Amino acid sequence: MAGSMVLAVRLWAAASLCVNAFPSFRTRVPNGFRVTCPTGAQGCLPGNTSAGQPDSICNGIGHRTCAGATLPLNPFGLALEKYNYTWTRELCEEDSDSDGLTNGEELGDPCCLWEDYDTPSAYTGTFAASHPGVPNVASGYVRPACATTAPASKAAKMNAFNPWEEQRQAEMFIDSYQIPAARTTYVDFAVNFPDESMDLFHVVFAEVILRSQDNLHHFVIKGCTNKWPDDKVGKVIGRAESRSLNDCDTTFGAWAPGSPIVSMPSWLGRPVGSAARIVAFQIQAHFNNPSRVPCQFSNDGFRIHYTPTLRNETATAFASTTLSVNAAMGVPAGKKRFFLTRSCLLDVKDDLGQPAKFHVATVNYHAHLLGREMYSELTQGSQTMDFGSSSIWHFDDQYNRNLLPMNVTLQTGDHIQTTCVFNSLDKTETVNFGVETTDEMCWASFVGWPGNVRANCSGHLWMGELSDDEPGLGLALRHKEKASGFVWDGADLSSGGKMLGGSMRTLACSDFPQAQGWCPTIIAGIKANTSLNCNTDLREYNPILDGQTILTFCCSQACSAVCPGHPLCPVSTTSTTTLDESLCRAQTTPPSKGSSSVSGQTTTKGASSVPISACYGAQLAASVALLLVVLIGDL
């Protein structure tokens, strides 16, 4: 079963490739970022010659054009797909474009010695790579001695057991949750870690088991200190339950398209078990249902590969930004390269508050549909370096960038500048920062070790616009904070903190989907207090809502209950959402006892049909849960 699930995930990834090229595939072949654009090719981009790139580079080396995301795949793209997107000896020795040179000879690895993230030899690192999918003139090529092409150093193996480690795995699932017919739903689920044979294990790798690929946007997994009761396993739980009853406050991992949940090198493990205060999990899931299709179900889950053979180091993490919700922030319409950046001054200490060092393993970026480029720039003393930037980034390829070859150690006083770049040329209105897939976010998260070290950063966020050919690095020197009209103090990672200048807020009557369950409480407060009205700033509920009113959050309910005739109210606020009740009942019928349509999941128990109120109740619970998240600033 495990093999078939891995295959399912890979097939989903291959299907996604038909829409967008995966930039991360360039890390899987030697010189994937340094392929010269063939003469007459379409989609070429200027190279960064200071970083060793040619004047003109080809990014989509497996696609019809160098821009990528164009079908059909060229001969090298077909070969890469055949070998499961891995630089194998077979792929290396193949001459995909039949020009007389092997793929390895064209990419600077003629003896097929390079593997993912290896530090290349001087020969490979300076080789003028040609396109392995487009025939080149092969005359004059002289194959070098293999000794000169061997990698200068081998990269650490990721996501693999060491030969001496005992190998175990566990699978945990959501239990047939009915996804609401709403554009966006945030909801939490309870699952238990099943292995109690020891009090401490190290997780080597964790991956998604994806079954709702059209609806599951992402999830965050938090560790809990107590087991959940059997009747709650796989079911929806309230955020208050996870905080007050089960103490689920340790981030274990997260998944978004293209990324693993946990990714570790051979000496590093993510702790789990009673000694790590993680014996159960809370899955914070985000479902996306833009067409509002009723009665869709989630049996998604995740698989943990772990060992009782403890490793030398435990993992920890920090983020320079996790900007998620701020109604006063947005990406203006019609912009090709609009950016959000943060200046981050580090403070690194151990659990005793003493100065410490943070060894960096990976970086991961997160944004939504407008995200196109991600940059991270590290300054230590007088030296500044590219710290795992992705000049081409896609929502469906949110991979972990391996930074181990850089051998970077962070300490107090170091500075990181992280930047998200967005393209909104196809938009006619500002896209605000919020929880829906059609909103935007900007995250940059780093994983490293040792486990007793904590890295925090302070610094402002600001916005601006890059020119077409302007580099994303060095941005803070060319686009200074004081020149920006939009600045936040960065005191709160999720919201950006206090506004210091500018606002992209738009006052329109709208229904924030996840707020609807909370709207009656706010409306009741307005009715009961004569000092409150339809124009009252909701900042008194939470600073994140600065400038918002009941109308910009709960338009339909407010216009009907307390604000009829208000200039922002539409002529009609009648809901057009309908649900086929018989279809809902039919699709919520659980499997019969003793059978299960989901391998590894406990058989669903219950009556043969579900009351129609449950079809709506789940959506209301999800709405209330997410608004509580917004109000307490914990995404």
JSON list of N, CA and C in Angstrom, two decimals, residues 477-528:
[
{"chain": "A", "resi": 477, "resn": "LEU", "atom": "N", "xyz": [18.85, 48.18, -0.59]},
{"chain": "A", "resi": 477, "resn": "LEU", "atom": "CA", "xyz": [19.70, 49.33, -0.88]},
{"chain": "A", "resi": 477, "resn": "LEU", "atom": "C", "xyz": [19.09, 50.22, -1.95]},
{"chain": "A", "resi": 478, "resn": "ARG", "atom": "N", "xyz": [18.35, 49.62, -2.86]},
{"chain": "A", "resi": 478, "resn": "ARG", "atom": "CA", "xyz": [17.75, 50.40, -3.96]},
{"chain": "A", "resi": 478, "resn": "ARG", "atom": "C", "xyz": [16.34, 50.89, -3.63]},
{"chain": "A", "resi": 479, "resn": "HIS", "atom": "N", "xyz": [15.63, 50.13, -2.78]},
{"chain": "A", "resi": 479, "resn": "HIS", "atom": "CA", "xyz": [14.25, 50.49, -2.41]},
{"chain": "A", "resi": 479, "resn": "HIS", "atom": "C", "xyz": [14.20, 50.63, -0.89]},
{"chain": "A", "resi": 480, "resn": "LYS", "atom": "N", "xyz": [14.67, 51.73, -0.42]},
{"chain": "A", "resi": 480, "resn": "LYS", "atom": "CA", "xyz": [14.80, 51.93, 1.02]},
{"chain": "A", "resi": 480, "resn": "LYS", "atom": "C", "xyz": [13.43, 52.04, 1.69]},
{"chain": "A", "resi": 481, "resn": "GLU", "atom": "N", "xyz": [13.40, 51.59, 2.92]},
{"chain": "A", "resi": 481, "resn": "GLU", "atom": "CA", "xyz": [12.16, 51.62, 3.70]},
{"chain": "A", "resi": 481, "resn": "GLU", "atom": "C", "xyz": [11.55, 53.01, 3.75]},
{"chain": "A", "resi": 482, "resn": "LYS", "atom": "N", "xyz": [12.39, 54.02, 3.98]},
{"chain": "A", "resi": 482, "resn": "LYS", "atom": "CA", "xyz": [11.86, 55.38, 4.15]},
{"chain": "A", "resi": 482, "resn": "LYS", "atom": "C", "xyz": [11.23, 55.92, 2.88]},
{"chain": "A", "resi": 483, "resn": "ALA", "atom": "N", "xyz": [11.55, 55.30, 1.72]},
{"chain": "A", "resi": 483, "resn": "ALA", "atom": "CA", "xyz": [10.97, 55.76, 0.46]},
{"chain": "A", "resi": 483, "resn": "ALA", "atom": "C", "xyz": [9.65, 55.06, 0.14]},
{"chain": "A", "resi": 484, "resn": "SER", "atom": "N", "xyz": [9.30, 54.05, 0.94]},
{"chain": "A", "resi": 484, "resn": "SER", "atom": "CA", "xyz": [8.08, 53.30, 0.69]},
{"chain": "A", "resi": 484, "resn": "SER", "atom": "C", "xyz": [6.90, 53.99, 1.36]},
{"chain": "A", "resi": 485, "resn": "GLY", "atom": "N", "xyz": [5.76, 53.95, 0.71]},
{"chain": "A", "resi": 485, "resn": "GLY", "atom": "CA", "xyz": [4.56, 54.51, 1.31]},
{"chain": "A", "resi": 485, "resn": "GLY", "atom": "C", "xyz": [3.83, 53.50, 2.18]},
{"chain": "A", "resi": 486, "resn": "PHE", "atom": "N", "xyz": [4.35, 52.26, 2.25]},
{"chain": "A", "resi": 486, "resn": "PHE", "atom": "CA", "xyz": [3.65, 51.20, 2.96]},
{"chain": "A", "resi": 486, "resn": "PHE", "atom": "C", "xyz": [4.64, 50.46, 3.86]},
{"chain": "A", "resi": 487, "resn": "VAL", "atom": "N", "xyz": [4.57, 50.74, 5.18]},
{"chain": "A", "resi": 487, "resn": "VAL", "atom": "CA", "xyz": [5.54, 50.20, 6.13]},
{"chain": "A", "resi": 487, "resn": "VAL", "atom": "C", "xyz": [4.82, 49.68, 7.38]},
{"chain": "A", "resi": 488, "resn": "TRP", "atom": "N", "xyz": [5.26, 48.51, 7.89]},
{"chain": "A", "resi": 488, "resn": "TRP", "atom": "CA", "xyz": [4.73, 47.93, 9.13]},
{"chain": "A", "resi": 488, "resn": "TRP", "atom": "C", "xyz": [5.89, 47.58, 10.04]},
{"chain": "A", "resi": 489, "resn": "ASP", "atom": "N", "xyz": [5.66, 47.55, 11.35]},
{"chain": "A", "resi": 489, "resn": "ASP", "atom": "CA", "xyz": [6.79, 47.41, 12.27]},
{"chain": "A", "resi": 489, "resn": "ASP", "atom": "C", "xyz": [7.27, 45.98, 12.46]},
{"chain": "A", "resi": 490, "resn": "GLY", "atom": "N", "xyz": [6.52, 44.98, 11.96]},
{"chain": "A", "resi": 490, "resn": "GLY", "atom": "CA", "xyz": [6.98, 43.59, 12.02]},
{"chain": "A", "resi": 490, "resn": "GLY", "atom": "C", "xyz": [6.87, 42.95, 13.39]},
{"chain": "A", "resi": 491, "resn": "ALA", "atom": "N", "xyz": [6.21, 43.59, 14.34]},
{"chain": "A", "resi": 491, "resn": "ALA", "atom": "CA", "xyz": [6.13, 43.06, 15.70]},
{"chain": "A", "resi": 491, "resn": "ALA", "atom": "C", "xyz": [5.31, 41.77, 15.76]},
{"chain": "A", "resi": 492, "resn": "ASP", "atom": "N", "xyz": [4.37, 41.59, 14.84]},
{"chain": "A", "resi": 492, "resn": "ASP", "atom": "CA", "xyz": [3.57, 40.38, 14.76]},
{"chain": "A", "resi": 492, "resn": "ASP", "atom": "C", "xyz": [3.84, 39.73, 13.40]},
{"chain": "A", "resi": 493, "resn": "LEU", "atom": "N", "xyz": [4.36, 38.48, 13.41]},
{"chain": "A", "resi": 493, "resn": "LEU", "atom": "CA", "xyz": [4.74, 37.85, 12.15]},
{"chain": "A", "resi": 493, "resn": "LEU", "atom": "C", "xyz": [3.53, 37.59, 11.25]},
{"chain": "A", "resi": 494, "resn": "SER", "atom": "N", "xyz": [2.39, 37.24, 11.83]},
{"chain": "A", "resi": 494, "resn": "SER", "atom": "CA", "xyz": [1.23, 36.87, 11.02]},
{"chain": "A", "resi": 494, "resn": "SER", "atom": "C", "xyz": [0.55, 38.06, 10.37]},
{"chain": "A", "resi": 495, "resn": "SER", "atom": "N", "xyz": [0.52, 39.20, 11.05]},
{"chain": "A", "resi": 495, "resn": "SER", "atom": "CA", "xyz": [-0.19, 40.38, 10.53]},
{"chain": "A", "resi": 495, "resn": "SER", "atom": "C", "xyz": [0.74, 41.46, 10.02]},
{"chain": "A", "resi": 496, "resn": "GLY", "atom": "N", "xyz": [2.03, 41.38, 10.31]},
{"chain": "A", "resi": 496, "resn": "GLY", "atom": "CA", "xyz": [2.95, 42.45, 9.95]},
{"chain": "A", "resi": 496, "resn": "GLY", "atom": "C", "xyz": [3.09, 43.49, 11.04]},
{"chain": "A", "resi": 497, "resn": "GLY", "atom": "N", "xyz": [2.25, 43.40, 12.07]},
{"chain": "A", "resi": 497, "resn": "GLY", "atom": "CA", "xyz": [2.36, 44.33, 13.18]},
{"chain": "A", "resi": 497, "resn": "GLY", "atom": "C", "xyz": [1.67, 45.66, 12.94]},
{"chain": "A", "resi": 498, "resn": "LYS", "atom": "N", "xyz": [2.15, 46.67, 13.62]},
{"chain": "A", "resi": 498, "resn": "LYS", "atom": "CA", "xyz": [1.54, 48.00, 13.57]},
{"chain": "A", "resi": 498, "resn": "LYS", "atom": "C", "xyz": [1.91, 48.73, 12.28]},
{"chain": "A", "resi": 499, "resn": "MET", "atom": "N", "xyz": [0.91, 49.38, 11.69]},
{"chain": "A", "resi": 499, "resn": "MET", "atom": "CA", "xyz": [1.14, 50.14, 10.48]},
{"chain": "A", "resi": 499, "resn": "MET", "atom": "C", "xyz": [1.87, 51.43, 10.79]},
{"chain": "A", "resi": 500, "resn": "LEU", "atom": "N", "xyz": [2.99, 51.65, 10.12]},
{"chain": "A", "resi": 500, "resn": "LEU", "atom": "CA", "xyz": [3.77, 52.87, 10.32]},
{"chain": "A", "resi": 500, "resn": "LEU", "atom": "C", "xyz": [3.55, 53.89, 9.21]},
{"chain": "A", "resi": 501, "resn": "GLY", "atom": "N", "xyz": [3.02, 53.42, 8.09]},
{"chain": "A", "resi": 501, "resn": "GLY", "atom": "CA", "xyz": [2.76, 54.35, 7.00]},
{"chain": "A", "resi": 501, "resn": "GLY", "atom": "C", "xyz": [2.08, 53.64, 5.85]},
{"chain": "A", "resi": 502, "resn": "GLY", "atom": "N", "xyz": [1.03, 54.26, 5.29]},
{"chain": "A", "resi": 502, "resn": "GLY", "atom": "CA", "xyz": [0.36, 53.73, 4.12]},
{"chain": "A", "resi": 502, "resn": "GLY", "atom": "C", "xyz": [-0.72, 52.72, 4.47]},
{"chain": "A", "resi": 503, "resn": "SER", "atom": "N", "xyz": [-1.60, 52.47, 3.52]},
{"chain": "A", "resi": 503, "resn": "SER", "atom": "CA", "xyz": [-2.65, 51.49, 3.67]},
{"chain": "A", "resi": 503, "resn": "SER", "atom": "C", "xyz": [-3.22, 51.16, 2.30]},
{"chain": "A", "resi": 504, "resn": "MET", "atom": "N", "xyz": [-3.47, 49.84, 2.08]},
{"chain": "A", "resi": 504, "resn": "MET", "atom": "CA", "xyz": [-4.10, 49.41, 0.84]},
{"chain": "A", "resi": 504, "resn": "MET", "atom": "C", "xyz": [-5.52, 48.94, 1.09]},
{"chain": "A", "resi": 505, "resn": "ARG", "atom": "N", "xyz": [-6.06, 49.35, 2.23]},
{"chain": "A", "resi": 505, "resn": "ARG", "atom": "CA", "xyz": [-7.39, 48.91, 2.61]},
{"chain": "A", "resi": 505, "resn": "ARG", "atom": "C", "xyz": [-8.44, 49.49, 1.66]},
{"chain": "A", "resi": 506, "resn": "THR", "atom": "N", "xyz": [-9.38, 48.64, 1.29]},
{"chain": "A", "resi": 506, "resn": "THR", "atom": "CA", "xyz": [-10.51, 49.08, 0.48]},
{"chain": "A", "resi": 506, "resn": "THR", "atom": "C", "xyz": [-11.78, 48.85, 1.29]},
{"chain": "A", "resi": 507, "resn": "LEU", "atom": "N", "xyz": [-12.61, 49.87, 1.41]},
{"chain": "A", "resi": 507, "resn": "LEU", "atom": "CA", "xyz": [-13.85, 49.76, 2.17]},
{"chain": "A", "resi": 507, "resn": "LEU", "atom": "C", "xyz": [-14.97, 49.36, 1.22]},
{"chain": "A", "resi": 508, "resn": "ALA", "atom": "N", "xyz": [-15.33, 48.08, 1.27]},
{"chain": "A", "resi": 508, "resn": "ALA", "atom": "CA", "xyz": [-16.42, 47.58, 0.45]},
{"chain": "A", "resi": 508, "resn": "ALA", "atom": "C", "xyz": [-17.23, 46.62, 1.30]},
{"chain": "A", "resi": 509, "resn": "CYS", "atom": "N", "xyz": [-18.50, 46.49, 0.98]},
{"chain": "A", "resi": 509, "resn": "CYS", "atom": "CA", "xyz": [-19.37, 45.58, 1.71]},
{"chain": "A", "resi": 509, "resn": "CYS", "atom": "C", "xyz": [-19.06, 44.17, 1.24]},
{"chain": "A", "resi": 510, "resn": "SER", "atom": "N", "xyz": [-18.55, 43.35, 2.15]},
{"chain": "A", "resi": 510, "resn": "SER", "atom": "CA", "xyz": [-18.14, 41.99, 1.74]},
{"chain": "A", "resi": 510, "resn": "SER", "atom": "C", "xyz": [-18.34, 41.03, 2.90]},
{"chain": "A", "resi": 511, "resn": "ASP", "atom": "N", "xyz": [-18.44, 39.76, 2.54]},
{"chain": "A", "resi": 511, "resn": "ASP", "atom": "CA", "xyz": [-18.60, 38.69, 3.53]},
{"chain": "A", "resi": 511, "resn": "ASP", "atom": "C", "xyz": [-17.32, 37.88, 3.58]},
{"chain": "A", "resi": 512, "resn": "PHE", "atom": "N", "xyz": [-16.59, 38.04, 4.70]},
{"chain": "A", "resi": 512, "resn": "PHE", "atom": "CA", "xyz": [-15.38, 37.26, 4.91]},
{"chain": "A", "resi": 512, "resn": "PHE", "atom": "C", "xyz": [-15.84, 35.85, 5.27]},
{"chain": "A", "resi": 513, "resn": "PRO", "atom": "N", "xyz": [-15.61, 34.83, 4.40]},
{"chain": "A", "resi": 513, "resn": "PRO", "atom": "CA", "xyz": [-16.27, 33.53, 4.57]},
{"chain": "A", "resi": 513, "resn": "PRO", "atom": "C", "xyz": [-16.09, 32.92, 5.96]},
{"chain": "A", "resi": 514, "resn": "GLN", "atom": "N", "xyz": [-14.89, 33.00, 6.51]},
{"chain": "A", "resi": 514, "resn": "GLN", "atom": "CA", "xyz": [-14.64, 32.33, 7.77]},
{"chain": "A", "resi": 514, "resn": "GLN", "atom": "C", "xyz": [-15.16, 33.10, 8.98]},
{"chain": "A", "resi": 515, "resn": "ALA", "atom": "N", "xyz": [-15.70, 34.30, 8.76]},
{"chain": "A", "resi": 515, "resn": "ALA", "atom": "CA", "xyz": [-16.17, 35.13, 9.87]},
{"chain": "A", "resi": 515, "resn": "ALA", "atom": "C", "xyz": [-17.65, 34.97, 10.14]},
{"chain": "A", "resi": 516, "resn": "GLN", "atom": "N", "xyz": [-18.37, 34.28, 9.23]},
{"chain": "A", "resi": 516, "resn": "GLN", "atom": "CA", "xyz": [-19.83, 34.33, 9.32]},
{"chain": "A", "resi": 516, "resn": "GLN", "atom": "C", "xyz": [-20.37, 33.75, 10.62]},
{"chain": "A", "resi": 517, "resn": "GLY", "atom": "N", "xyz": [-19.72, 32.74, 11.16]},
{"chain": "A", "resi": 517, "resn": "GLY", "atom": "CA", "xyz": [-20.20, 32.18, 12.41]},
{"chain": "A", "resi": 517, "resn": "GLY", "atom": "C", "xyz": [-20.02, 33.11, 13.59]},
{"chain": "A", "resi": 518, "resn": "TRP", "atom": "N", "xyz": [-19.10, 34.08, 13.46]},
{"chain": "A", "resi": 518, "resn": "TRP", "atom": "CA", "xyz": [-18.83, 35.03, 14.54]},
{"chain": "A", "resi": 518, "resn": "TRP", "atom": "C", "xyz": [-19.64, 36.32, 14.39]},
{"chain": "A", "resi": 519, "resn": "CYS", "atom": "N", "xyz": [-20.15, 36.54, 13.18]},
{"chain": "A", "resi": 519, "resn": "CYS", "atom": "CA", "xyz": [-20.86, 37.80, 12.91]},
{"chain": "A", "resi": 519, "resn": "CYS", "atom": "C", "xyz": [-22.02, 38.07, 13.86]},
{"chain": "A", "resi": 520, "resn": "PRO", "atom": "N", "xyz": [-22.84, 37.07, 14.21]},
{"chain": "A", "resi": 520, "resn": "PRO", "atom": "CA", "xyz": [-23.96, 37.37, 15.14]},
{"chain": "A", "resi": 520, "resn": "PRO", "atom": "C", "xyz": [-23.50, 37.94, 16.47]},
{"chain": "A", "resi": 521, "resn": "THR", "atom": "N", "xyz": [-22.34, 37.50, 16.96]},
{"chain": "A", "resi": 521, "resn": "THR", "atom": "CA", "xyz": [-21.82, 38.01, 18.23]},
{"chain": "A", "resi": 521, "resn": "THR", "atom": "C", "xyz": [-21.47, 39.49, 18.11]},
{"chain": "A", "resi": 522, "resn": "ILE", "atom": "N", "xyz": [-20.81, 39.85, 17.02]},
{"chain": "A", "resi": 522, "resn": "ILE", "atom": "CA", "xyz": [-20.45, 41.27, 16.81]},
{"chain": "A", "resi": 522, "resn": "ILE", "atom": "C", "xyz": [-21.71, 42.12, 16.62]},
{"chain": "A", "resi": 523, "resn": "ILE", "atom": "N", "xyz": [-22.66, 41.59, 15.85]},
{"chain": "A", "resi": 523, "resn": "ILE", "atom": "CA", "xyz": [-23.92, 42.32, 15.62]},
{"chain": "A", "resi": 523, "resn": "ILE", "atom": "C", "xyz": [-24.67, 42.54, 16.93]},
{"chain": "A", "resi": 524, "resn": "ALA", "atom": "N", "xyz": [-24.69, 41.48, 17.77]},
{"chain": "A", "resi": 524, "resn": "ALA", "atom": "CA", "xyz": [-25.36, 41.62, 19.07]},
{"chain": "A", "resi": 524, "resn": "ALA", "atom": "C", "xyz": [-24.68, 42.69, 19.92]},
{"chain": "A", "resi": 525, "resn": "GLY", "atom": "N", "xyz": [-23.34, 42.76, 19.84]},
{"chain": "A", "resi": 525, "resn": "GLY", "atom": "CA", "xyz": [-22.62, 43.79, 20.57]},
{"chain": "A", "resi": 525, "resn": "GLY", "atom": "C", "xyz": [-22.96, 45.18, 20.10]},
{"chain": "A", "resi": 526, "resn": "ILE", "atom": "N", "xyz": [-23.15, 45.34, 18.79]},
{"chain": "A", "resi": 526, "resn": "ILE", "atom": "CA", "xyz": [-23.53, 46.65, 18.24]},
{"chain": "A", "resi": 526, "resn": "ILE", "atom": "C", "xyz": [-24.94, 47.04, 18.70]},
{"chain": "A", "resi": 527, "resn": "LYS", "atom": "N", "xyz": [-25.83, 46.07, 18.70]},
{"chain": "A", "resi": 527, "resn": "LYS", "atom": "CA", "xyz": [-27.21, 46.35, 19.13]},
{"chain": "A", "resi": 527, "resn": "LYS", "atom": "C", "xyz": [-27.28, 46.73, 20.60]},
{"chain": "A", "resi": 528, "resn": "ALA", "atom": "N", "xyz": [-26.41, 46.11, 21.40]},
{"chain": "A", "resi": 528, "resn": "ALA", "atom": "CA", "xyz": [-26.47, 46.31, 22.85]},
{"chain": "A", "resi": 528, "resn": "ALA", "atom": "C", "xyz": [-25.74, 47.56, 23.32]}
]
